[in-house]
PDB file of C-alpha atoms in Angstrom:
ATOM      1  CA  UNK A   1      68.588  17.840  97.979  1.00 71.00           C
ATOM      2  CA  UNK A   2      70.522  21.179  99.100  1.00 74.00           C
ATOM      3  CA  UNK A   3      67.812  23.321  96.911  1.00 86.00           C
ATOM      4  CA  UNK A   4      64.910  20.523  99.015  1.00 88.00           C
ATOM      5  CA  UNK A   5      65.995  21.912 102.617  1.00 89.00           C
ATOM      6  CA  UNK A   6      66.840  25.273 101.613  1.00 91.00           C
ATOM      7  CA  UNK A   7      63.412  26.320 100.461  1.00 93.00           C
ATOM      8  CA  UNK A   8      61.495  24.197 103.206  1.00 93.00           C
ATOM      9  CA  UNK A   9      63.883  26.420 105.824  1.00 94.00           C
ATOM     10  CA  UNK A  10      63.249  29.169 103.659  1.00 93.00           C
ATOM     11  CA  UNK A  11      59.574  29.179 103.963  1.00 93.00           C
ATOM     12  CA  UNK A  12      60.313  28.188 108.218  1.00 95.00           C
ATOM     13  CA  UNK A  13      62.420  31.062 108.517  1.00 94.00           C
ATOM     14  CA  UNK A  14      59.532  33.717 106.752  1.00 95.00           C
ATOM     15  CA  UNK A  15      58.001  32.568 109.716  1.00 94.00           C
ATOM     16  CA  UNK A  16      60.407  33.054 112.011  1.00 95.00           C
ATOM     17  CA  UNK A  17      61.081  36.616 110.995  1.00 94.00           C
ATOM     18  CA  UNK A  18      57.263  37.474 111.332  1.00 93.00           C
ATOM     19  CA  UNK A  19      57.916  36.663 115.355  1.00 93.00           C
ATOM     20  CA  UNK A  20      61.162  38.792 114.950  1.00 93.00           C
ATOM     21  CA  UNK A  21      59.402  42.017 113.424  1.00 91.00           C
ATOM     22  CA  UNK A  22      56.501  41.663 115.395  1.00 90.00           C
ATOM     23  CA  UNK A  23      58.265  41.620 118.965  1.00 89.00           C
ATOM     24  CA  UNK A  24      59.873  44.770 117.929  1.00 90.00           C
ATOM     25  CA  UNK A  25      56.353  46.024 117.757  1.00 89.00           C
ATOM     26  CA  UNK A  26      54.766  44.362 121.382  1.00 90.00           C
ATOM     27  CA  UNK A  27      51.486  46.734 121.357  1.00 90.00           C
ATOM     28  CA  UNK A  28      50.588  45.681 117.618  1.00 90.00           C
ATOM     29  CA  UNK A  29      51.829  41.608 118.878  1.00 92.00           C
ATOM     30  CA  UNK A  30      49.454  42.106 121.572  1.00 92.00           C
ATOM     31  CA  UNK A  31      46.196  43.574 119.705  1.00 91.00           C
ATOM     32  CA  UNK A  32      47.205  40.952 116.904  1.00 92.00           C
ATOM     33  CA  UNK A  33      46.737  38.056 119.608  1.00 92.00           C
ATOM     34  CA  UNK A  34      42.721  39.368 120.972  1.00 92.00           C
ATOM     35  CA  UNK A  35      41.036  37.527 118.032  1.00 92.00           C
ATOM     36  CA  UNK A  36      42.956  33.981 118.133  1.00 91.00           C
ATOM     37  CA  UNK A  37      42.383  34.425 122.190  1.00 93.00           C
ATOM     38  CA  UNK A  38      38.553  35.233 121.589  1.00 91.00           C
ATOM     39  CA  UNK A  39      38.204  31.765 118.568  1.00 90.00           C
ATOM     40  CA  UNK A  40      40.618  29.636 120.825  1.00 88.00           C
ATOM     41  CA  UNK A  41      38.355  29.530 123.694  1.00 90.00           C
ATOM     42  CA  UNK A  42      35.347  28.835 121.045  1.00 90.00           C
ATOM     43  CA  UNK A  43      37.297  26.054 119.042  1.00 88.00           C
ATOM     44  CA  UNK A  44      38.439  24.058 122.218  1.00 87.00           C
ATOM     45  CA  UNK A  45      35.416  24.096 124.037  1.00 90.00           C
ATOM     46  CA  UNK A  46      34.152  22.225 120.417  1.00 89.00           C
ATOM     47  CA  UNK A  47      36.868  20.257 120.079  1.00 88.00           C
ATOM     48  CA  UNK A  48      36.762  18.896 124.098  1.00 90.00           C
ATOM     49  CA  UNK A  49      33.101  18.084 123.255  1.00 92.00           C
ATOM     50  CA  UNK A  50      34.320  16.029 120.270  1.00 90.00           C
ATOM     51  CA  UNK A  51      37.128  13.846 121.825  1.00 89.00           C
ATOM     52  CA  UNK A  52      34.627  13.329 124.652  1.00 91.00           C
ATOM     53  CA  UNK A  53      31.881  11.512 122.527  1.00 89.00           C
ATOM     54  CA  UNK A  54      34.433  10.370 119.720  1.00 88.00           C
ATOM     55  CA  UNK A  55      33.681   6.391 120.736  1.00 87.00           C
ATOM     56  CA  UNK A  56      29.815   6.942 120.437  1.00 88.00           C
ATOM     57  CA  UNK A  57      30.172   9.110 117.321  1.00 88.00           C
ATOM     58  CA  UNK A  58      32.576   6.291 115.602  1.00 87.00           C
ATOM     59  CA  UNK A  59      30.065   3.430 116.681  1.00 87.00           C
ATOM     60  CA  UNK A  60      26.907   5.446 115.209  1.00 89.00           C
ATOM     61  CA  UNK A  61      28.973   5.734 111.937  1.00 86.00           C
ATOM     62  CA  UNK A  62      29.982   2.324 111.836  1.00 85.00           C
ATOM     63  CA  UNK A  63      26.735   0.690 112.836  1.00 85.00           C
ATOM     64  CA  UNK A  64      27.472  -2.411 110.148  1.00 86.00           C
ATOM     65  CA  UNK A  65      30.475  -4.020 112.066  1.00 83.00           C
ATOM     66  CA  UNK A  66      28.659  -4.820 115.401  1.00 83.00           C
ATOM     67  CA  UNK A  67      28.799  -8.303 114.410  1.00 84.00           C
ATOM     68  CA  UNK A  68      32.418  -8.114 113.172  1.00 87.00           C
ATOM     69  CA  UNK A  69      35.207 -10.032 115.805  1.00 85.00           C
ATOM     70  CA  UNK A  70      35.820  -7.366 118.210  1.00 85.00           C
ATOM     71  CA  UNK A  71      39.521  -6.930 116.626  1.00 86.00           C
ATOM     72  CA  UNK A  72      38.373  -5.907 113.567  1.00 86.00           C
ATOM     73  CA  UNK A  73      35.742  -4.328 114.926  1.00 85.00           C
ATOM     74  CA  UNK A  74      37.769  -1.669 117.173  1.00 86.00           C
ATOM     75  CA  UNK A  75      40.617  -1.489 114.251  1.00 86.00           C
ATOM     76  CA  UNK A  76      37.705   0.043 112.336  1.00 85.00           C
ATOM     77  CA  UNK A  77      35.738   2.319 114.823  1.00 84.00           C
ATOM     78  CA  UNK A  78      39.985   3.502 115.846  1.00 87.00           C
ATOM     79  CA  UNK A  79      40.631   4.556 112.383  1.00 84.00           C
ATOM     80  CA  UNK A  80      36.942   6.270 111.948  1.00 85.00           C
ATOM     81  CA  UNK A  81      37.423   7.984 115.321  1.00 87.00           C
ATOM     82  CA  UNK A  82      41.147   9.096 113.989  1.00 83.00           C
ATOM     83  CA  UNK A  83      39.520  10.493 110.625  1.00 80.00           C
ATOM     84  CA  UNK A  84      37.655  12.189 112.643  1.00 83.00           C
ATOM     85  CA  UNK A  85      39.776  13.901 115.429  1.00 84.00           C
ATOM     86  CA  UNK A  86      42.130  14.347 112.658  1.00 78.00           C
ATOM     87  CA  UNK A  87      39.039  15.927 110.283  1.00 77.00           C
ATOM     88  CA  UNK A  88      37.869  18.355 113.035  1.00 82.00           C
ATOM     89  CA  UNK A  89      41.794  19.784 113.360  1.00 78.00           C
ATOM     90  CA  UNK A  90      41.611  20.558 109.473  1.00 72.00           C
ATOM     91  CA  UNK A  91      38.110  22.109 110.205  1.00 77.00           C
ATOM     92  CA  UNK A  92      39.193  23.846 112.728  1.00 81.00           C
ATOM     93  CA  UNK A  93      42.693  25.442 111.546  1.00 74.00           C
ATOM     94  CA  UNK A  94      41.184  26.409 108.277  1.00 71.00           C
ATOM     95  CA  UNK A  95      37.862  28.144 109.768  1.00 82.00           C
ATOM     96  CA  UNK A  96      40.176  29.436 112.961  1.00 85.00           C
ATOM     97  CA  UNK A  97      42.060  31.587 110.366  1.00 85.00           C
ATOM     98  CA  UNK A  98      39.153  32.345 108.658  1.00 85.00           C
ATOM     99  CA  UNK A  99      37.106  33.680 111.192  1.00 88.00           C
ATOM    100  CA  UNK A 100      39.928  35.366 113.336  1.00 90.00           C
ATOM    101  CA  UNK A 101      40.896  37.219 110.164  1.00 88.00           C
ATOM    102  CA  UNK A 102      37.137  38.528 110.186  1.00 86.00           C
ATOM    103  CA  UNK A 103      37.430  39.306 113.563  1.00 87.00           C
ATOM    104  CA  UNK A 104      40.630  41.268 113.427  1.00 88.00           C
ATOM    105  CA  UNK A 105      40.404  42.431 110.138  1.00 88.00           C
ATOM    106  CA  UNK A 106      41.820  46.025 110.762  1.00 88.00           C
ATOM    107  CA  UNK A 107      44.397  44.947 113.164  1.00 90.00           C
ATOM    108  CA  UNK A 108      46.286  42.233 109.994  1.00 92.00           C
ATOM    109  CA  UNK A 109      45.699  45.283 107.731  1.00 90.00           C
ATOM    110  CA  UNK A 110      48.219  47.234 110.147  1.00 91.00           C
ATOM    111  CA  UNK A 111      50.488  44.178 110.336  1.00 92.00           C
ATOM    112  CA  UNK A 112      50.687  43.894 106.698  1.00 91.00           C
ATOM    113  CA  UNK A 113      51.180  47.271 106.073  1.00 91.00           C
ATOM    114  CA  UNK A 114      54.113  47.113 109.161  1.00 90.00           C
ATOM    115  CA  UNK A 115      55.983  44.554 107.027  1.00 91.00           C
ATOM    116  CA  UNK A 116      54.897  46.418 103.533  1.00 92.00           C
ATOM    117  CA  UNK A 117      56.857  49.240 104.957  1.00 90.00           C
ATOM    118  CA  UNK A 118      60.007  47.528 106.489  1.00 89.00           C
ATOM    119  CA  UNK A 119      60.575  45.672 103.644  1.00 88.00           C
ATOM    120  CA  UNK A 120      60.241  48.530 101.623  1.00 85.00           C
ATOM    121  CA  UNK A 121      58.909  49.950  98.243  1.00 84.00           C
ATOM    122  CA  UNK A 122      55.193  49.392 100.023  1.00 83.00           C
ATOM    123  CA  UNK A 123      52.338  49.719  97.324  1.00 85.00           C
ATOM    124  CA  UNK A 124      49.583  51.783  98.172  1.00 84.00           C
ATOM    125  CA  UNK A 125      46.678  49.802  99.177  1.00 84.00           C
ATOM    126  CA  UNK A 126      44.126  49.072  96.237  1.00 87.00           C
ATOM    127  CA  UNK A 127      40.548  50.990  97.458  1.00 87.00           C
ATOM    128  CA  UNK A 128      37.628  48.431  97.207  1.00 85.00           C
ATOM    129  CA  UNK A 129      34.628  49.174  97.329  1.00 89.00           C
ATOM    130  CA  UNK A 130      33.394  48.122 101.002  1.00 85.00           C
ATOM    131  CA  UNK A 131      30.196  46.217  99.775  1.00 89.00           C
ATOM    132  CA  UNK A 132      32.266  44.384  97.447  1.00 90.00           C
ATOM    133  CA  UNK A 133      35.138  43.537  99.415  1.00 88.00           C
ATOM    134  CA  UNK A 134      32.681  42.212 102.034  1.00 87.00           C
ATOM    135  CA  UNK A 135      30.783  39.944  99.427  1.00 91.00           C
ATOM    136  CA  UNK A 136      34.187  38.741  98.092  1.00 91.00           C
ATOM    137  CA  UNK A 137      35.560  37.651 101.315  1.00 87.00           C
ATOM    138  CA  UNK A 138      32.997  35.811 102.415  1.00 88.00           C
ATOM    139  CA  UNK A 139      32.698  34.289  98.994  1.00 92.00           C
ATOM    140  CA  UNK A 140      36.408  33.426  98.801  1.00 90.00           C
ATOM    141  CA  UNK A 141      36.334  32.128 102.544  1.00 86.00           C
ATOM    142  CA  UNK A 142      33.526  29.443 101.518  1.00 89.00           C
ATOM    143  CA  UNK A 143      35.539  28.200  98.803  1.00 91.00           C
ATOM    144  CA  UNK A 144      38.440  27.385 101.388  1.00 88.00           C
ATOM    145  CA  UNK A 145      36.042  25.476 103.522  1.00 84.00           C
ATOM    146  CA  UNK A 146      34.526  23.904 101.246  1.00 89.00           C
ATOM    147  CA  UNK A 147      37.735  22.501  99.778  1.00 88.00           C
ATOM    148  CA  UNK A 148      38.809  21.855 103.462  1.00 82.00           C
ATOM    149  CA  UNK A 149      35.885  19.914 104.073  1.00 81.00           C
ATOM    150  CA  UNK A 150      36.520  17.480 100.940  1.00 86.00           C
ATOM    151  CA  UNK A 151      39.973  17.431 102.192  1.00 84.00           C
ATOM    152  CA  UNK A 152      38.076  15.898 105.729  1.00 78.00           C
ATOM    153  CA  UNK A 153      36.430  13.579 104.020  1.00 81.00           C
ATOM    154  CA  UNK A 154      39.384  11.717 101.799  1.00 84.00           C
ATOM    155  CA  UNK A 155      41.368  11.979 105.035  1.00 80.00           C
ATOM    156  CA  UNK A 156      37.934  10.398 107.055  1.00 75.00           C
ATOM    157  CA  UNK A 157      37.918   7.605 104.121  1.00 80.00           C
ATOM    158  CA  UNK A 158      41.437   6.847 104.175  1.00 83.00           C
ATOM    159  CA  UNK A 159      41.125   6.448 108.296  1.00 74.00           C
ATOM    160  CA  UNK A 160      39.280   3.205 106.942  1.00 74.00           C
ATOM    161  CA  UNK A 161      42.180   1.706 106.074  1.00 79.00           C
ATOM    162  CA  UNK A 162      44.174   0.068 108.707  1.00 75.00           C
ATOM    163  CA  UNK A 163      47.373   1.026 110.279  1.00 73.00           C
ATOM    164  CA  UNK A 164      48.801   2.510 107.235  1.00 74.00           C
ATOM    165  CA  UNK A 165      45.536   5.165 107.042  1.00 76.00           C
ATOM    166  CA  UNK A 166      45.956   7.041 110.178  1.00 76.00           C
ATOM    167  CA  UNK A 167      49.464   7.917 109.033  1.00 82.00           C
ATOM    168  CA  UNK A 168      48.723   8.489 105.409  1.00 84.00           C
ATOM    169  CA  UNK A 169      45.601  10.341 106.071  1.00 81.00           C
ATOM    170  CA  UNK A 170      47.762  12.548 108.960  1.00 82.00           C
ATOM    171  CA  UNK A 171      50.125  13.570 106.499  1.00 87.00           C
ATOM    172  CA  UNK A 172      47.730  14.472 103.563  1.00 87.00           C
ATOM    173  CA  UNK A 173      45.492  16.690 106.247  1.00 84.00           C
ATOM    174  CA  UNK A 174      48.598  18.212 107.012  1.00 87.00           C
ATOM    175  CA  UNK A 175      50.258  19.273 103.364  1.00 91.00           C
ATOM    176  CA  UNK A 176      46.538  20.178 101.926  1.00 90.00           C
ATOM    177  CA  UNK A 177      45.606  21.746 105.481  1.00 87.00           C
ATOM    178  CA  UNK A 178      48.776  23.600 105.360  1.00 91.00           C
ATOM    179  CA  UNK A 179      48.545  24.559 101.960  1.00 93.00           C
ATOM    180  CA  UNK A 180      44.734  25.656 102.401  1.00 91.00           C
ATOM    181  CA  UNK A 181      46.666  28.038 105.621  1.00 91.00           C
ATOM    182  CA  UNK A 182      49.248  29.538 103.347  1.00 93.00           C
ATOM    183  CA  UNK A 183      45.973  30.630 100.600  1.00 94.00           C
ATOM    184  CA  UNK A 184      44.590  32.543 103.721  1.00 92.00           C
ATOM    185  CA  UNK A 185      47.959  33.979 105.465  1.00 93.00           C
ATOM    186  CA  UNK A 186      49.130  35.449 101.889  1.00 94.00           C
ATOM    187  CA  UNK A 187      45.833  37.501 101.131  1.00 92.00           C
ATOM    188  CA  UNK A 188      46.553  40.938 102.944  1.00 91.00           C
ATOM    189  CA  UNK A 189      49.609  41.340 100.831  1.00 93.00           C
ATOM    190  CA  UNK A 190      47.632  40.062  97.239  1.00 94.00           C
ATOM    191  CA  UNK A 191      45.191  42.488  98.268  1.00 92.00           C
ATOM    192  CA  UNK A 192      46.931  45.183  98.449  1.00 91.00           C
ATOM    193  CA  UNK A 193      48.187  44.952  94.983  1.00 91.00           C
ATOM    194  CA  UNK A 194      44.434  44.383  93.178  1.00 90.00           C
ATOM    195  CA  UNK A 195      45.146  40.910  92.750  1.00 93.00           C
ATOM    196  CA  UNK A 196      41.707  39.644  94.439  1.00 90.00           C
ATOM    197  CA  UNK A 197      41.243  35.724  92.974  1.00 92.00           C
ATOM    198  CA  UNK A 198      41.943  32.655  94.973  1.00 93.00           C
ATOM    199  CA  UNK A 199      43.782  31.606  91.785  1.00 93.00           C
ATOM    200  CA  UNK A 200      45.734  34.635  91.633  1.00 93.00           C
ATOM    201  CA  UNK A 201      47.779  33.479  95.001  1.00 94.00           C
ATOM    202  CA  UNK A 202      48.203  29.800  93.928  1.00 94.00           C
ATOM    203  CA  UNK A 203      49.344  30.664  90.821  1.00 94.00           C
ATOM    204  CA  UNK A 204      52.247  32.588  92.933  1.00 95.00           C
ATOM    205  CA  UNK A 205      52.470  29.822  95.917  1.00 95.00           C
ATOM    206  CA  UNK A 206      52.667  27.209  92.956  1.00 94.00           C
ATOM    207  CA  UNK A 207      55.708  28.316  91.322  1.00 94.00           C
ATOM    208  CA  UNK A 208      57.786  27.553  95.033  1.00 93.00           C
ATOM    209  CA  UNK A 209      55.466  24.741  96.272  1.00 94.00           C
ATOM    210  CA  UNK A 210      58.120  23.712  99.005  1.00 94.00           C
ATOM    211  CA  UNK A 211      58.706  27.178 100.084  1.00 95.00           C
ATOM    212  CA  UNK A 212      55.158  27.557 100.602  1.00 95.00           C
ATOM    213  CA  UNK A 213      54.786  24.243 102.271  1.00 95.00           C
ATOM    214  CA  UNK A 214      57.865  25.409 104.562  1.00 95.00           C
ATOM    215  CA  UNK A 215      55.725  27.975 105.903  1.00 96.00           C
ATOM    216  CA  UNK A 216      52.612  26.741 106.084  1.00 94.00           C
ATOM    217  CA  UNK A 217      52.457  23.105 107.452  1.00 94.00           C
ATOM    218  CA  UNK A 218      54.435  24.642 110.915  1.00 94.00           C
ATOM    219  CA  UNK A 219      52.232  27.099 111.187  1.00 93.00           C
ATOM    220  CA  UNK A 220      49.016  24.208 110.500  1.00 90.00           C
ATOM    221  CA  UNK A 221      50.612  22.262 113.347  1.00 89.00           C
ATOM    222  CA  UNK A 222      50.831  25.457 115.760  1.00 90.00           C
ATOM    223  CA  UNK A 223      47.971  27.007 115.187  1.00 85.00           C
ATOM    224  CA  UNK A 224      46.296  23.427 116.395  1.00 81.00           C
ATOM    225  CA  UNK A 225      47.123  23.830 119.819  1.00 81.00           C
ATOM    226  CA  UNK A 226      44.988  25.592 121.788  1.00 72.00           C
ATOM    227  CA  UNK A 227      46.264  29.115 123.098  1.00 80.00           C
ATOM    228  CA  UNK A 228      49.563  28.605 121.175  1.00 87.00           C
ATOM    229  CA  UNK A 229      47.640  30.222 118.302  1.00 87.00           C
ATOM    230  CA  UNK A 230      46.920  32.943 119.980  1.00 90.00           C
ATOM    231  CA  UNK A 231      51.085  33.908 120.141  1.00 91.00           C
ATOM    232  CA  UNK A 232      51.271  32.216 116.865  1.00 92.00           C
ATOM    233  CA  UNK A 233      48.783  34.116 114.562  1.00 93.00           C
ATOM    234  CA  UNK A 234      50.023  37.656 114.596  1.00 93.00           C
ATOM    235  CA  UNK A 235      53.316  36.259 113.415  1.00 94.00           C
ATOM    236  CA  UNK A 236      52.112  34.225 111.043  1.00 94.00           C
ATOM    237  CA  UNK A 237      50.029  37.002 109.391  1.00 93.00           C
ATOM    238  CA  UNK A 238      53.262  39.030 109.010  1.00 94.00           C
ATOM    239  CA  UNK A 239      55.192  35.857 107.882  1.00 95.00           C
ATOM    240  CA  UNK A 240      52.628  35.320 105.257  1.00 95.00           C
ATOM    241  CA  UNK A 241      53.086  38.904 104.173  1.00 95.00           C
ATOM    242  CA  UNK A 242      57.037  38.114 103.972  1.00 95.00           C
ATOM    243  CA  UNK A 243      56.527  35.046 101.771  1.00 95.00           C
ATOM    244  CA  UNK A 244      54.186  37.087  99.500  1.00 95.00           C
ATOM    245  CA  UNK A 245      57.021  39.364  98.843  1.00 94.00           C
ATOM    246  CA  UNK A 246      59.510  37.165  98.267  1.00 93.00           C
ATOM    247  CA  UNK A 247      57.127  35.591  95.965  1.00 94.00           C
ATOM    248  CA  UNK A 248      56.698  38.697  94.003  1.00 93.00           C
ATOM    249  CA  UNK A 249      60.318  39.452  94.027  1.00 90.00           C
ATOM    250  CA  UNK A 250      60.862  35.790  92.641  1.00 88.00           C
ATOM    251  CA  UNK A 251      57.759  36.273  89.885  1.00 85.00           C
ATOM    252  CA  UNK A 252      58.017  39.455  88.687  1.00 84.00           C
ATOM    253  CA  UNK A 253      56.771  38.654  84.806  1.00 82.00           C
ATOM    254  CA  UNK A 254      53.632  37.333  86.797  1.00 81.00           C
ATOM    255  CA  UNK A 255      52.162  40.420  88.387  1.00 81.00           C
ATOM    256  CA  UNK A 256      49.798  42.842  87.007  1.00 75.00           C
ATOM    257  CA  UNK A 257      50.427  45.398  84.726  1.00 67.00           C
ATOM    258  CA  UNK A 258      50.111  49.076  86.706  1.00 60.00           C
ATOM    259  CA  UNK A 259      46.929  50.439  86.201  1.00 55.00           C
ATOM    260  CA  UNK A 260      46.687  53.936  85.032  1.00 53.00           C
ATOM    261  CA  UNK A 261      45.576  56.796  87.472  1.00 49.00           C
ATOM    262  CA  UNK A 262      42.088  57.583  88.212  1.00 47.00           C
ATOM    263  CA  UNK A 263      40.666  60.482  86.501  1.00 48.00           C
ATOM    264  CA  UNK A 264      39.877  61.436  82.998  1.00 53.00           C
ATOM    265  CA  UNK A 265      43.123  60.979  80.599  1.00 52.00           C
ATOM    266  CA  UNK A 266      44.047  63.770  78.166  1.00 52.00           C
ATOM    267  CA  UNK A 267      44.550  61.533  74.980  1.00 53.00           C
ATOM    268  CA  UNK A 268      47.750  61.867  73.394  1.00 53.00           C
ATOM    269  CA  UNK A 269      49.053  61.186  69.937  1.00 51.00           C
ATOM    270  CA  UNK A 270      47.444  61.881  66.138  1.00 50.00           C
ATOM    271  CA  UNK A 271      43.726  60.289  67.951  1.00 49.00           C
ATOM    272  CA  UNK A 272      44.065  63.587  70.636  1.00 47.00           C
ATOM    273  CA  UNK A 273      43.900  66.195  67.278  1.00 52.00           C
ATOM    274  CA  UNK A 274      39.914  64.488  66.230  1.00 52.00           C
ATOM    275  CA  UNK A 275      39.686  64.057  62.761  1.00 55.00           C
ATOM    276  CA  UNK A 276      41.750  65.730  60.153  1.00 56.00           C
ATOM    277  CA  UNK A 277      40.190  67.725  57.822  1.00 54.00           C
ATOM    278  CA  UNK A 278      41.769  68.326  54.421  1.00 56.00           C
ATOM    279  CA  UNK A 279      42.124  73.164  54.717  1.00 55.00           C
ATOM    280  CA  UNK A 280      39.890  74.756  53.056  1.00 56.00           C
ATOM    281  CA  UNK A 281      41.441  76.090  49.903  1.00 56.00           C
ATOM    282  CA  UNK A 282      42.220  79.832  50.386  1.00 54.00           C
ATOM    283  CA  UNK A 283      43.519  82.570  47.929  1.00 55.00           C
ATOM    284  CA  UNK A 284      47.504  81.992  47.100  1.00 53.00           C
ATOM    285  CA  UNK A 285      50.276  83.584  49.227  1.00 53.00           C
ATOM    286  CA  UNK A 286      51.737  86.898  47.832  1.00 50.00           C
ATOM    287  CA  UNK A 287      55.020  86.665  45.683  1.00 46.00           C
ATOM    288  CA  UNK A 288      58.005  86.270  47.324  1.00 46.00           C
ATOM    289  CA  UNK A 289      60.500  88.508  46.446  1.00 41.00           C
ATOM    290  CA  UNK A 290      63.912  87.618  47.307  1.00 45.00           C
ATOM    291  CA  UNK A 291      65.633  89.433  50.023  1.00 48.00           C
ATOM    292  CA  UNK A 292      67.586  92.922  48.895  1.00 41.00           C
ATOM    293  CA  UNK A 293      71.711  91.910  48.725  1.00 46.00           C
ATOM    294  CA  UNK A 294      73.728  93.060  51.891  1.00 47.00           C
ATOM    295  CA  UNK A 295      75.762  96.075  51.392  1.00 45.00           C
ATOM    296  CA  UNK A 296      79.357  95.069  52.344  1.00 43.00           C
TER     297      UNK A 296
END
């Protein structure tokens, strides 16, 4: 139980020392909160328009139950309109970090390499080619919303059930939202160290699951409320950068081998010489007289 609450404060307090470093820093806290400003405005004007028409949108899904006894009948259309609201949020927090990471790409790259650096031994950042890193990030960002989305939809079908589904399908949103957060938040520091594959960072955030979890459900449940993102984000981008570390400082027998320097390489050992070919036989060395005797 000790180990239980240590790592789940663990992963809170990675958090917390994001907000820390950054407030030492308020111009970089300040550029760092621009994006989550400019996709808060988008995401709530959505998400008003959603809570607005959720009745109408849970009686054209449930079309089937307008015969049902009106008991039954709202217990149903409640727990499709929860699914729902509770859907969107996953939707949302996933695609919010996706997009303001897009949008203030450069300005996370500085806040990664702030926390690279006062943490020390920072690596130099790996050089991608720009073409590719574009058509990677985009690729790897579909992947999370596509898993978030079939996240939405067991929590939508679990809303079904009664009573027990809104709560059930709350919590699982919130661990597999959260968990979907912490694959995002972790990426500048991966990055940086050639690691590129989705399945490079779980492999890390799987070996200290409640650490992870520590760190990113809180963050899930902040970064859903409007404008409270938008002080949020910036810290969590460096406290995803801290958790990365300590995850490489835990893992050490799981990161890459360095890669040798670019350039040609001078080859070394018997393979630098070529072949070896037998000497050509050559007329035989002169006697060898001994040497004259030293006069004492």
């Amino acid at each position: 139980m000790a180990t239980f609450f240590r790592e789940i404060f663990g992963g809170v307090g990675a958090l917390a020392r994001g907000f820390v470093l950054l407030l030492r820093k308020p111009r970089l806290f300040l550029l760092g909160a621009v994006p989550p400003f400019i996709t808060s405005l988008l995401f709530l004007a959505l998400f008003v328009t959603l809570v607005l028409n959720v009745e109408d949108l849970a009686a054209w899904a449930t079309p089937f139950s307008e015969d049902w006894d009106p008991v039954w009948r709202g217990l149903l259309r409640g727990a499709v309109a929860v699914g729902a609201v509770v859907g969107s949020v996953l939707i949302m927090v996933v695609t919010f970090t996706t997009i303001t990471l897009a949008l203030g790409s450069p300005i996370y790259d500085k806040i990664t390499e702030l926390v690279e650096k006062e943490l020390g031994h920072a690596p130099e950042p790996y050089e991608e080619p720009l073409a590719a890193s574009i058509a990677r990030a985009i690729r790897q960002s579909l992947v999370i919303v596509f898993a978030s989305l079939l996240v939405t939809v067991v929590v939508f079908a679990i809303g079904f059930i009664p009573l027990a589904g809104q709560v059930v399908g709350a919590v699982l949103a919130a661990v597999l939202g959260g968990w979907l957060l912490g694959i995002e938040l972790v990426g500048g520091a991966f990055d940086r160290r050639a690691m590129l594959r989705l399945r490079d960072r779980q492999r890390f955030l799987r070996t200290r699951r409640l650490r992870t979890l520590g760190f990113s459900v809180p963050t899930y449940f902040l970064l859903a409320i409007p404008f409270v993102a938008v002080a949020v984000f910036p810290a969590a981008a460096a406290g995803g950068t801290i958790l990365a570390r300590e995850l490489f400082d835990r893992n050490p027998e799981l990161m890459p081998a360095p890669q040798p320097p670019a350039g040609p390489q001078t080859p070394q050992g018997p393979q630098a010489q070529g072949p070896q070919v037998p000497p050509t036989p050559g007329p035989p060395p002169p006697h060898q007289y001994p040497p004259y005797p030293q006069r004492p």
